[in-house]
mmCIF file with all atom_site columns, C-alpha atoms in Angstrom:
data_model
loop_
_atom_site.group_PDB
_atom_site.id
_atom_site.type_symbol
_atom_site.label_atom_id
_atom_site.label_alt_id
_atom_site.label_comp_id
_atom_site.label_asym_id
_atom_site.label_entity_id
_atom_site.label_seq_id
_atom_site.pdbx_PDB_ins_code
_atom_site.Cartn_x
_atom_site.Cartn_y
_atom_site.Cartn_z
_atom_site.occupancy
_atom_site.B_iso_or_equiv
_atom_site.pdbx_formal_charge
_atom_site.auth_seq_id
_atom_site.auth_comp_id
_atom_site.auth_asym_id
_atom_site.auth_atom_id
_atom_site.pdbx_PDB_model_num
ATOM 1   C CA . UNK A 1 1   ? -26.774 115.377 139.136 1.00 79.00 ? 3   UNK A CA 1
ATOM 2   C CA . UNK A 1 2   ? -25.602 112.251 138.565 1.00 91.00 ? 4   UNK A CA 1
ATOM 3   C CA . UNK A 1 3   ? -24.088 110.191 140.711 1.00 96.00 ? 5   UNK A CA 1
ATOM 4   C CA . UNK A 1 4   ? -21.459 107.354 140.075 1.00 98.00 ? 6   UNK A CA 1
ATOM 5   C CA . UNK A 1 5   ? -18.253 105.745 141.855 1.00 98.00 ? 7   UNK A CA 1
ATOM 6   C CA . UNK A 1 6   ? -15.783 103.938 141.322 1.00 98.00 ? 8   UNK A CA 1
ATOM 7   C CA . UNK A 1 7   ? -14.235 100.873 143.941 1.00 98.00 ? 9   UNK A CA 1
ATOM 8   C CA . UNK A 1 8   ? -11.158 100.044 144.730 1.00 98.00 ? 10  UNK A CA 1
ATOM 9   C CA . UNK A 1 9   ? -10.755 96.351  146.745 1.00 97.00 ? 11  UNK A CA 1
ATOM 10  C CA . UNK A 1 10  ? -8.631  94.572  148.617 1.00 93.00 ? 12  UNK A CA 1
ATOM 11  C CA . UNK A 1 11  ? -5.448  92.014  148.641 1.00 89.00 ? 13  UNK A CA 1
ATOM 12  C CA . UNK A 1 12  ? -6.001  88.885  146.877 1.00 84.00 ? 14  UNK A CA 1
ATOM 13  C CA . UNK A 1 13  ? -9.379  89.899  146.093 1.00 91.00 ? 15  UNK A CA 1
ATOM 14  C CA . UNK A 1 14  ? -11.171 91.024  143.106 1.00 95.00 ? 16  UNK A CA 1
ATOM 15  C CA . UNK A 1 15  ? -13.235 93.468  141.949 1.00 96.00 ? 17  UNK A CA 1
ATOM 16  C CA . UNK A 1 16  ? -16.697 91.370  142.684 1.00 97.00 ? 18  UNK A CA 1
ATOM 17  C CA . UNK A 1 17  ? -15.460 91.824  146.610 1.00 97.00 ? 19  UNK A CA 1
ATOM 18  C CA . UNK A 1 18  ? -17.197 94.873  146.402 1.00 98.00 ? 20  UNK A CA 1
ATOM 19  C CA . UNK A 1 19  ? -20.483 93.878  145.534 1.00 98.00 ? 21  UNK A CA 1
ATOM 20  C CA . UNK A 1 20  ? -21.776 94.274  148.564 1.00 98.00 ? 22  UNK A CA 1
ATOM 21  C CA . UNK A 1 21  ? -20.572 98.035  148.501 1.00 98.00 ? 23  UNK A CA 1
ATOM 22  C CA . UNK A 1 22  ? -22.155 98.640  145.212 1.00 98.00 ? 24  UNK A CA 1
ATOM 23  C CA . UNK A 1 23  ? -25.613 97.098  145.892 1.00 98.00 ? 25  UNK A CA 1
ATOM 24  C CA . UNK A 1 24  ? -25.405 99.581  148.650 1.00 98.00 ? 26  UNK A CA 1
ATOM 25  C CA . UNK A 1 25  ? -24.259 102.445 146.539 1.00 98.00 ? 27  UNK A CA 1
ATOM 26  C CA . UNK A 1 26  ? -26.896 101.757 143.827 1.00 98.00 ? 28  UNK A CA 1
ATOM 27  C CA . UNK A 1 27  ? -30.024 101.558 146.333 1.00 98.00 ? 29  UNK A CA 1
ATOM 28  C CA . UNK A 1 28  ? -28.516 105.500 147.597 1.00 97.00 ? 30  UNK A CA 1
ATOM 29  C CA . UNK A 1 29  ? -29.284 106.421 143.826 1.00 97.00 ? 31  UNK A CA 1
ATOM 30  C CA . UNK A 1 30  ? -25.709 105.971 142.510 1.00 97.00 ? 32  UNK A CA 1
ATOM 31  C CA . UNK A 1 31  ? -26.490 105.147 138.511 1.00 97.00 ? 33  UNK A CA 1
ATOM 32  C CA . UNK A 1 32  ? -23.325 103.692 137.781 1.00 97.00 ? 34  UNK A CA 1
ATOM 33  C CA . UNK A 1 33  ? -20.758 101.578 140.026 1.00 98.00 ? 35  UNK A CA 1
ATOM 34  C CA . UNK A 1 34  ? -17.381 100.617 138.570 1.00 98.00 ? 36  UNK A CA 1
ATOM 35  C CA . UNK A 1 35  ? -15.654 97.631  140.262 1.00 98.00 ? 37  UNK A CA 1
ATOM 36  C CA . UNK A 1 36  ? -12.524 96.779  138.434 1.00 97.00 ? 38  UNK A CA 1
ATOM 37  C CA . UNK A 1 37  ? -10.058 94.021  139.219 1.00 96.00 ? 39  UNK A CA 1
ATOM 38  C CA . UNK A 1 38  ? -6.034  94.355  139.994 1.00 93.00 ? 40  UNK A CA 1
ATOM 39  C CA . UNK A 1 39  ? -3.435  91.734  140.434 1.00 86.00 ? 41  UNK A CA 1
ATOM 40  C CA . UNK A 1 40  ? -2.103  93.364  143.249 1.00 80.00 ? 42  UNK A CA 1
ATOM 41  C CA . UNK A 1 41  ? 0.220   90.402  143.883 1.00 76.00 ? 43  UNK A CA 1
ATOM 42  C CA . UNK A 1 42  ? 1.216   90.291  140.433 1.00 80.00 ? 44  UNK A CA 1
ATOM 43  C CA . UNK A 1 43  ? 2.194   93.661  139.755 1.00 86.00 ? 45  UNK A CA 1
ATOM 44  C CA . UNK A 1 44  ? 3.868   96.700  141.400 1.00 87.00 ? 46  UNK A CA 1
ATOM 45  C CA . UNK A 1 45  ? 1.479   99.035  142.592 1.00 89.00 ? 47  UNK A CA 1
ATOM 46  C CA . UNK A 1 46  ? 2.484   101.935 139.909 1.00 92.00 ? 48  UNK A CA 1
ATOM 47  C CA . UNK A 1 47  ? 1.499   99.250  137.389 1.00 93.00 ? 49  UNK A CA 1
ATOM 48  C CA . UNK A 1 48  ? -1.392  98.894  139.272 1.00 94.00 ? 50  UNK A CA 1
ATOM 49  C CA . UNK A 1 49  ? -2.313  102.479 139.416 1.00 95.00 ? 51  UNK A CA 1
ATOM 50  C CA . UNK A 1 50  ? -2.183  103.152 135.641 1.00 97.00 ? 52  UNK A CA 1
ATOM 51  C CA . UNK A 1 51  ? -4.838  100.654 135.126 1.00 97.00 ? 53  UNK A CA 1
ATOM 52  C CA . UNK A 1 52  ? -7.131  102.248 137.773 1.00 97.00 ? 54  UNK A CA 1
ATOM 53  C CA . UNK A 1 53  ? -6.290  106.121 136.047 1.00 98.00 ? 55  UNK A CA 1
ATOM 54  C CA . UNK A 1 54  ? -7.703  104.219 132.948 1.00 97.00 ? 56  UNK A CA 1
ATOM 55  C CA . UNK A 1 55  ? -10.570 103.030 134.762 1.00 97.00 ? 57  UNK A CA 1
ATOM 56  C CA . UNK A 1 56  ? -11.247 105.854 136.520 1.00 97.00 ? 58  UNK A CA 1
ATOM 57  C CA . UNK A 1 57  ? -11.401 108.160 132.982 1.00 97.00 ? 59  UNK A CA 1
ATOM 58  C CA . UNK A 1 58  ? -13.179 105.320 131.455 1.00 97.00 ? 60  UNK A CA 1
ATOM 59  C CA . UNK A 1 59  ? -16.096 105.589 134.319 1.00 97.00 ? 61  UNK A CA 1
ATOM 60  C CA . UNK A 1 60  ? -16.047 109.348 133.907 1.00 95.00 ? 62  UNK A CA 1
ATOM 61  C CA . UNK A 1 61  ? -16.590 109.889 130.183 1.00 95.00 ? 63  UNK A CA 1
ATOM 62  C CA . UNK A 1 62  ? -19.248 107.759 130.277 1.00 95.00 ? 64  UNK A CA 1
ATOM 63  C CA . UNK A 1 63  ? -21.055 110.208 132.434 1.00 96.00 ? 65  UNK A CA 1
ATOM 64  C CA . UNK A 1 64  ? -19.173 114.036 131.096 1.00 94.00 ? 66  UNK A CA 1
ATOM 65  C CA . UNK A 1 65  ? -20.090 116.154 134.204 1.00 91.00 ? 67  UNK A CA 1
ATOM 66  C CA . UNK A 1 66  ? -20.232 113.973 136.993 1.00 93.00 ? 68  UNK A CA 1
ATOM 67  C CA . UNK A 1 67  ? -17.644 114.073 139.702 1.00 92.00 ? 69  UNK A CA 1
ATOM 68  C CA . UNK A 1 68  ? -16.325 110.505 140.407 1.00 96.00 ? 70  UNK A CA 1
ATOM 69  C CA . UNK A 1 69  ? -16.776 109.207 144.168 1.00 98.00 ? 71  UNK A CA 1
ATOM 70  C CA . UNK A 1 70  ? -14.315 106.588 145.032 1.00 98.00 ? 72  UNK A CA 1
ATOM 71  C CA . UNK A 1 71  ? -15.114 103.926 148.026 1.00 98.00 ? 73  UNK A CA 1
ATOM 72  C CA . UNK A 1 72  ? -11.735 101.546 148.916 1.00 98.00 ? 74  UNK A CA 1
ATOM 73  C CA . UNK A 1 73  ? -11.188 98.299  150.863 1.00 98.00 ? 75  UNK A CA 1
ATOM 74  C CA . UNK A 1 74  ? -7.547  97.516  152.295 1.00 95.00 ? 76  UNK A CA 1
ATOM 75  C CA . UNK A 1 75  ? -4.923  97.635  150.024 1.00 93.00 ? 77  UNK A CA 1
ATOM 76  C CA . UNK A 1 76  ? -7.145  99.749  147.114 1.00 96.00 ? 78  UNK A CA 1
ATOM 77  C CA . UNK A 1 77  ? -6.921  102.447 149.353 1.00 96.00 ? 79  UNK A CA 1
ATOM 78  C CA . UNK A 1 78  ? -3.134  102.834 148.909 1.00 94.00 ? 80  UNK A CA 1
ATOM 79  C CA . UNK A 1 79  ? -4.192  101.926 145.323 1.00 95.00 ? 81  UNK A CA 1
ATOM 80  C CA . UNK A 1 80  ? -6.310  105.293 145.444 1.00 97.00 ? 82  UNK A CA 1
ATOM 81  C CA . UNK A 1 81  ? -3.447  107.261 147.038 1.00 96.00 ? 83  UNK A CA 1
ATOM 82  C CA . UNK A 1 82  ? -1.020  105.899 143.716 1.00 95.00 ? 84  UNK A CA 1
ATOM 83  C CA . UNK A 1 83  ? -3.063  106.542 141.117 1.00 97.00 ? 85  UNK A CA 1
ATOM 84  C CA . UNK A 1 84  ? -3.973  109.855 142.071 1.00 97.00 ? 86  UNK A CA 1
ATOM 85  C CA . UNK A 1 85  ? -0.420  111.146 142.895 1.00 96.00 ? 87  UNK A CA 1
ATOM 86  C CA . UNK A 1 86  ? 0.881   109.683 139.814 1.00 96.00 ? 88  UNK A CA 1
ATOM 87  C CA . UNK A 1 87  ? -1.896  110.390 136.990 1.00 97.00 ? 89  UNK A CA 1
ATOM 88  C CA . UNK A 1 88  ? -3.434  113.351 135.646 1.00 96.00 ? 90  UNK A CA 1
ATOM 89  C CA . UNK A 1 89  ? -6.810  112.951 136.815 1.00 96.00 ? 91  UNK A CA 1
ATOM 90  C CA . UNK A 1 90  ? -9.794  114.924 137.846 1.00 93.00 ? 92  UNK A CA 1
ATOM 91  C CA . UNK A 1 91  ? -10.339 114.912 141.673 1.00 95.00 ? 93  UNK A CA 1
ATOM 92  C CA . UNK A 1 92  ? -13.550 112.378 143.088 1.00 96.00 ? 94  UNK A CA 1
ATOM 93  C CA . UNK A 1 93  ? -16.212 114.239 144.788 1.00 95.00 ? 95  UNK A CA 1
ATOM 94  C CA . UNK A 1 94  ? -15.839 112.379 148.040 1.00 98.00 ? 96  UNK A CA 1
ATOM 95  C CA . UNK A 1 95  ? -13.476 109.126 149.202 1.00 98.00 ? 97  UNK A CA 1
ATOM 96  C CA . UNK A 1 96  ? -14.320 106.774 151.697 1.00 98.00 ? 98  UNK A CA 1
ATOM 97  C CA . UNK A 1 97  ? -11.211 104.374 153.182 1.00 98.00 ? 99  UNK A CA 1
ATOM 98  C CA . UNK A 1 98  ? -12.540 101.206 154.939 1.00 98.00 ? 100 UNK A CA 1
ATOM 99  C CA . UNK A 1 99  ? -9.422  99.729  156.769 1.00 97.00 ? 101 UNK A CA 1
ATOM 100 C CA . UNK A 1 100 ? -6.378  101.179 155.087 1.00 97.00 ? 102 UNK A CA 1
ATOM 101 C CA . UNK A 1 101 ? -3.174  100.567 155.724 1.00 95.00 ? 103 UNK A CA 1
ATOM 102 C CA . UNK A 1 102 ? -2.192  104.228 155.732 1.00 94.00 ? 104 UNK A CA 1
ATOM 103 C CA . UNK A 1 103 ? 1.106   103.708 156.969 1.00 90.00 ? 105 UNK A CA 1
ATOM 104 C CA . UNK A 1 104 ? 1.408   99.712  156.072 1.00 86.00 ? 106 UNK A CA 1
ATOM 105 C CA . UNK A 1 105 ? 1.144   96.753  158.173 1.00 83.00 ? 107 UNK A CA 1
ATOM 106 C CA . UNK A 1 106 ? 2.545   94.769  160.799 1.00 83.00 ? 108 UNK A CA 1
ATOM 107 C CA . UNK A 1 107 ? 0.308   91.714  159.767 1.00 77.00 ? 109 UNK A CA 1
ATOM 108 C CA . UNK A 1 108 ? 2.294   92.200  155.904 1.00 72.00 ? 110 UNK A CA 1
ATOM 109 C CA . UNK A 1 109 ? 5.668   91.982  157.840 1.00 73.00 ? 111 UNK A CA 1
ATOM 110 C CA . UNK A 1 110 ? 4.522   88.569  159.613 1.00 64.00 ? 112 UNK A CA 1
ATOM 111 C CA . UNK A 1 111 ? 2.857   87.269  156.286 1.00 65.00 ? 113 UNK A CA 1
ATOM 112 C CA . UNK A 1 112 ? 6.640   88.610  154.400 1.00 66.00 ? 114 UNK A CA 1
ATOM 113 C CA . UNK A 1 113 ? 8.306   86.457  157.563 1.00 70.00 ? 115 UNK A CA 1
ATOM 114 C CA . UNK A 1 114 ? 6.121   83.222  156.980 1.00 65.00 ? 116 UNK A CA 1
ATOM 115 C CA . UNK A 1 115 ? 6.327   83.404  153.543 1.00 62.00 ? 117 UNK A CA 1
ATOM 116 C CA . UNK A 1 116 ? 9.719   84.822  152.251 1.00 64.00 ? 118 UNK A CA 1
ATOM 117 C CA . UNK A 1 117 ? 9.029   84.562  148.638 1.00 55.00 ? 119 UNK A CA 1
ATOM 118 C CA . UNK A 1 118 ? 11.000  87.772  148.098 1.00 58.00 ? 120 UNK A CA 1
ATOM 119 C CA . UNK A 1 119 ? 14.347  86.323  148.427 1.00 55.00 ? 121 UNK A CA 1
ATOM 120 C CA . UNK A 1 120 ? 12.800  85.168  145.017 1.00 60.00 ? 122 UNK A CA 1
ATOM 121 C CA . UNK A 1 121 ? 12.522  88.231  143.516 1.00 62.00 ? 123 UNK A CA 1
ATOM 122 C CA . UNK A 1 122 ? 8.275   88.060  143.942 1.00 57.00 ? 124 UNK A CA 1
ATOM 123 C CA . UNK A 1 123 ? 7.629   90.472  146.529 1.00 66.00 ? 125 UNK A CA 1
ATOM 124 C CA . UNK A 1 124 ? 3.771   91.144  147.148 1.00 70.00 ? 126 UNK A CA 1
ATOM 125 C CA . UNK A 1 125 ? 3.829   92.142  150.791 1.00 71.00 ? 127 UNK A CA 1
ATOM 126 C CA . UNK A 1 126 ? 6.663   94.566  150.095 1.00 68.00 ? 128 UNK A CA 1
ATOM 127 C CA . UNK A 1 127 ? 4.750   97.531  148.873 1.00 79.00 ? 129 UNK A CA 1
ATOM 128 C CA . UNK A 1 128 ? 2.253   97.753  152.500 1.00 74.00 ? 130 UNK A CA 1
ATOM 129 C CA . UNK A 1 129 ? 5.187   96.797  155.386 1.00 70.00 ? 131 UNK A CA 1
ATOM 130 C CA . UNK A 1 130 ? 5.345   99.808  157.993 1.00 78.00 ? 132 UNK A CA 1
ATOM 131 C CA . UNK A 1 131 ? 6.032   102.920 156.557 1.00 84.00 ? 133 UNK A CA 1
ATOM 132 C CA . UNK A 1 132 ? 6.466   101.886 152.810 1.00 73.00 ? 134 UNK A CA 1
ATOM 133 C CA . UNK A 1 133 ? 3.047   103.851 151.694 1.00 78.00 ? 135 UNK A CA 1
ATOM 134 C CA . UNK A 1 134 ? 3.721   107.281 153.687 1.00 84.00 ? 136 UNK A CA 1
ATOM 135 C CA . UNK A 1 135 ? 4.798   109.292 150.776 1.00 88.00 ? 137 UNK A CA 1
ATOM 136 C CA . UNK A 1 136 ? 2.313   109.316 149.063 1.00 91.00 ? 138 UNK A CA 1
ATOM 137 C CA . UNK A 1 137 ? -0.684  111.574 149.530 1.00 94.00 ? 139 UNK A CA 1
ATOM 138 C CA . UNK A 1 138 ? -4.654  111.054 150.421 1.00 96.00 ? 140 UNK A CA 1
ATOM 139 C CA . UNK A 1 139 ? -6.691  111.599 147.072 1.00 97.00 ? 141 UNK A CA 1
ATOM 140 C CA . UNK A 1 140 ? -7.740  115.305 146.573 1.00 96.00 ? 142 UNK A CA 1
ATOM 141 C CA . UNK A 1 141 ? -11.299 116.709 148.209 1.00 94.00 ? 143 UNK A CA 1
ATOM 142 C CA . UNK A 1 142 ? -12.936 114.839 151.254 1.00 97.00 ? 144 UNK A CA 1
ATOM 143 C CA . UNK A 1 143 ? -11.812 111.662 153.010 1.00 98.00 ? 145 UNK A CA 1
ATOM 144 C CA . UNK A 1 144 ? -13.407 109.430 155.165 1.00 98.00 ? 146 UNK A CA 1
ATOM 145 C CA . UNK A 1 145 ? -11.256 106.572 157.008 1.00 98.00 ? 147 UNK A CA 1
ATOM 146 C CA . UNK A 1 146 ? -13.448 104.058 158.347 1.00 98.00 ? 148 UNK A CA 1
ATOM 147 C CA . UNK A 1 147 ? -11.665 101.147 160.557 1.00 98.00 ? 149 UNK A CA 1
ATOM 148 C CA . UNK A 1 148 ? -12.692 98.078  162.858 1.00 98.00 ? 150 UNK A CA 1
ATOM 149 C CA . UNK A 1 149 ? -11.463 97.764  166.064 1.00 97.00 ? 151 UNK A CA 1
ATOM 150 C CA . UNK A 1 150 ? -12.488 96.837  169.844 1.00 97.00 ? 152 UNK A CA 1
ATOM 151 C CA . UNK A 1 151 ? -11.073 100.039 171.451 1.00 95.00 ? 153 UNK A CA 1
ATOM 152 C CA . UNK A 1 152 ? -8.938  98.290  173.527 1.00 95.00 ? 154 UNK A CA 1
ATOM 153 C CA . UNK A 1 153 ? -5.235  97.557  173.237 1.00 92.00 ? 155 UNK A CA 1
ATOM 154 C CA . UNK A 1 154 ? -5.559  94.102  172.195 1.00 92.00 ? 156 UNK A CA 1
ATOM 155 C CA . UNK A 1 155 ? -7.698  94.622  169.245 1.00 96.00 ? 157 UNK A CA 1
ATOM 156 C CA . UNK A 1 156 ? -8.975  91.400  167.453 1.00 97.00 ? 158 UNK A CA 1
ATOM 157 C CA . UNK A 1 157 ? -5.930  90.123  166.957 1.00 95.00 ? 159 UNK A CA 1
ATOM 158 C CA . UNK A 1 158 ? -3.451  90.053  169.895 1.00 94.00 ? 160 UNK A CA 1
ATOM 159 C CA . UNK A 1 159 ? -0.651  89.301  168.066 1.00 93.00 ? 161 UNK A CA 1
ATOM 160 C CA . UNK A 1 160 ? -0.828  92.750  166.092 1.00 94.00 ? 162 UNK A CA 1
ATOM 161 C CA . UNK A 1 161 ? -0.250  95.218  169.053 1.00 89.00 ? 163 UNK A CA 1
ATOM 162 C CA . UNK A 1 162 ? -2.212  97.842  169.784 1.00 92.00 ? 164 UNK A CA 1
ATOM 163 C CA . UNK A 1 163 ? -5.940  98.048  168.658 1.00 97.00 ? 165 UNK A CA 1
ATOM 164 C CA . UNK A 1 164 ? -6.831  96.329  165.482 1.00 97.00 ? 166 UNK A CA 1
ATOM 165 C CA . UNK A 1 165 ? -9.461  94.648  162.896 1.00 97.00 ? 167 UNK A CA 1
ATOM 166 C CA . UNK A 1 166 ? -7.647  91.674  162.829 1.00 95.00 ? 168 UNK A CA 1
ATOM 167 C CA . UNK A 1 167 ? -5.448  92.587  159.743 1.00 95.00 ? 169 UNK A CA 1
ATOM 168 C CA . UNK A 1 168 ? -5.052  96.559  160.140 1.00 95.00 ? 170 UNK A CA 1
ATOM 169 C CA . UNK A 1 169 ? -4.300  98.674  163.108 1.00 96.00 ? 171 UNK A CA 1
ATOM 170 C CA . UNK A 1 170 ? -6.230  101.690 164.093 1.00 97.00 ? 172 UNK A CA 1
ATOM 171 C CA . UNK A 1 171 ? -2.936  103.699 164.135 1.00 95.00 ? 173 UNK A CA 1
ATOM 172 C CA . UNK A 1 172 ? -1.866  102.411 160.697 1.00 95.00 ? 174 UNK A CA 1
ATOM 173 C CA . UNK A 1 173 ? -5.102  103.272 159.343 1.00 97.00 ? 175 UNK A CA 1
ATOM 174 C CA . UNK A 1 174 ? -5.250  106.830 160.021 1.00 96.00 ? 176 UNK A CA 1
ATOM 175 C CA . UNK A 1 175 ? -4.085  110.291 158.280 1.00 95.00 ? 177 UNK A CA 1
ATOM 176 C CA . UNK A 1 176 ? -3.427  113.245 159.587 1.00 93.00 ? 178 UNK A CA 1
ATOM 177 C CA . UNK A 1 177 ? -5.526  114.698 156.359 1.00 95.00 ? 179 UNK A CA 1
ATOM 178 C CA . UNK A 1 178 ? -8.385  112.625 156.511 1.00 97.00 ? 180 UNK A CA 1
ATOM 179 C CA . UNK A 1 179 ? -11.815 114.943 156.509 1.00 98.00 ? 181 UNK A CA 1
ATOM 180 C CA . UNK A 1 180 ? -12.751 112.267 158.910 1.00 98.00 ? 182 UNK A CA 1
ATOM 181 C CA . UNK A 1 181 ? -12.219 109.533 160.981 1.00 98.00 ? 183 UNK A CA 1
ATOM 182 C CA . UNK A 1 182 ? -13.679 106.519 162.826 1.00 98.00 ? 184 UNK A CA 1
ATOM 183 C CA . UNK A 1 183 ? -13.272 103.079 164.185 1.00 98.00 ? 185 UNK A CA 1
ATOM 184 C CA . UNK A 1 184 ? -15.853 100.351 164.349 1.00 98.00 ? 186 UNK A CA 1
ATOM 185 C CA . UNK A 1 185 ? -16.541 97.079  165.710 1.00 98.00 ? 187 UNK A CA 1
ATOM 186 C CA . UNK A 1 186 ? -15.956 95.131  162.847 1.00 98.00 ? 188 UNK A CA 1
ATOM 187 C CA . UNK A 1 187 ? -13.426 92.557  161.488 1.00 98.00 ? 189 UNK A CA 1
ATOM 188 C CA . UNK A 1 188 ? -11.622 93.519  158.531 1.00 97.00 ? 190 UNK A CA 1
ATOM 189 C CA . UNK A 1 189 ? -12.878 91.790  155.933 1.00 96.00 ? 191 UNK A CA 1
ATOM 190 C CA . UNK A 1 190 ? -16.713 92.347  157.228 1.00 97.00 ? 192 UNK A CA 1
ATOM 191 C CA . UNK A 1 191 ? -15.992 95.466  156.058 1.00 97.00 ? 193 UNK A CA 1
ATOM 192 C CA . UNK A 1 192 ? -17.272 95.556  153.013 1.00 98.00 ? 194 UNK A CA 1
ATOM 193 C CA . UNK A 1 193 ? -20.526 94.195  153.440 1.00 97.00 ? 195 UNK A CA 1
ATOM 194 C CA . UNK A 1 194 ? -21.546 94.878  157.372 1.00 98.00 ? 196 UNK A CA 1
ATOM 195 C CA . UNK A 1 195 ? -24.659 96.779  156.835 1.00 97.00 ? 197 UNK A CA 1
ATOM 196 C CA . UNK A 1 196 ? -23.572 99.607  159.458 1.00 96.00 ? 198 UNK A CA 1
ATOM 197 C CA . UNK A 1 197 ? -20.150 100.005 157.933 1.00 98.00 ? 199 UNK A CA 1
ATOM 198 C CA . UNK A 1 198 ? -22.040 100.322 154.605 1.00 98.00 ? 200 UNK A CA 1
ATOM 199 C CA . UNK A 1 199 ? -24.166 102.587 156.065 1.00 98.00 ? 201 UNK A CA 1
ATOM 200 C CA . UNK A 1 200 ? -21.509 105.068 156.933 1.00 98.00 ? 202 UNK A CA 1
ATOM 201 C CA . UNK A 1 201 ? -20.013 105.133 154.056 1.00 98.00 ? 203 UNK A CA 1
ATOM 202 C CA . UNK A 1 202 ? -23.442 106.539 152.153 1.00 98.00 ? 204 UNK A CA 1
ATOM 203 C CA . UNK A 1 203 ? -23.341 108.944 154.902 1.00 98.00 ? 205 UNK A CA 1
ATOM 204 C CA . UNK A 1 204 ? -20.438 110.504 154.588 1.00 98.00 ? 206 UNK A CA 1
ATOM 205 C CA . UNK A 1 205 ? -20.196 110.296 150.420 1.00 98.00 ? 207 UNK A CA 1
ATOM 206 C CA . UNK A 1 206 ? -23.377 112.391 150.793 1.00 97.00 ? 208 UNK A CA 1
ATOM 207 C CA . UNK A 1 207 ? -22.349 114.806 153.741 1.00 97.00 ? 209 UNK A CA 1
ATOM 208 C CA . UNK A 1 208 ? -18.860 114.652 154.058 1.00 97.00 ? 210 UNK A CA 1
ATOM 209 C CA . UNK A 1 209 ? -18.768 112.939 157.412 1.00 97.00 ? 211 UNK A CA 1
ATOM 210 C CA . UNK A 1 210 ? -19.770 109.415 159.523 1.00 96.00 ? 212 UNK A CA 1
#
């Protein structure tokens, strides 16, 4: 069958962030890899996730029959979460999460705090502070959350409490309806192209865990 997915990246990134994540994908046997590109600072996230549903059913009828996997960096995985809660859409296959923040951030109150650009009525940080992205619900089928951290309380960044990648908190990275879980030593933006992270996520799109 064939084999294609669809990626989802991070905060003031674009789409060509995930290169390393579909070079990976391809050389696994994946024949097509979508990477599209959202202003996630421009845009609410519901704006956001209408132009991933469109993606997503763009990717899919170009292959009728295949089941759509979905790999996410940061922010797209709340991105993920949006879209599929809000759109008619058929479920992915599998859905790998590298360093989500599942239940927001404590680094996007800081960033909100250093920059206060909301009292301006432009609020980008707004939509991942603590608790903001609970609602809504994991994609359907299996998913993998895959996070950096040291494993001890002071994580890579101090400043953060509590283990972290530097930008994302172990605890605010997990759900309690993941398939799977785990935490590696990596910062948060190696992510997407550490070899071993990479590695895991082929590993669980094709069994379901890391």
């Amino acid at each position: 069958m064939t084999r294609v997915a669809i990626c989802f990246h991070g905060f003031l990134r674009s789409g060509a962030a995930m290169w390393w994540v579909s070079r990976r994908l391809r050389a696994a046997g994946y024949a097509d890899v979508a990477m599209p590109t959202f202003g996630y600072h421009l845009r609410a996230i519901e704006e956001n996730a209408a132009a991933a549903a469109n993606s997503i059913r763009a990717l899919a009828g170009r292959h009728p029959g295949a089941r759509v996997d979905v790999v996410t960096h940061s922010y797209g995985g709340v991105l993920a979460r949006v879209a599929w809660a809000q759109h008619d859409l058929p479920a992915p296959r599998r859905t790998v999460m590298m360093s989500p923040p599942t239940r927001g951030a404590v680094a996007a109150m800081y960033a909100r705090k250093a920059l206060p650009v909301h009292h301006f009525g432009w609020d980008p940080f707004g939509q991942i502070l603590p608790g903001v992205p609970d609602p809504w619900p994991l994609p359907p089928g299996e998913v993998g959350i895959l996070t950096g951290g040291t494993g001890t309380a002071r994580g890579m960044n101090p400043v953060l409490g509590d283990d972290n990648d530097g930008t994302v908190r172990v605890d605010e990275a997990r759900h309690e309806g993941a398939t799977d879980f785990a935490v590696v030593n990596v910062q948060h933006t190696m992510m997407i192209m550490a070899p071993r992270v990479l590695d895991r996520v082929v590993l669980f799109l094709e069994r379901g865990k890391f």
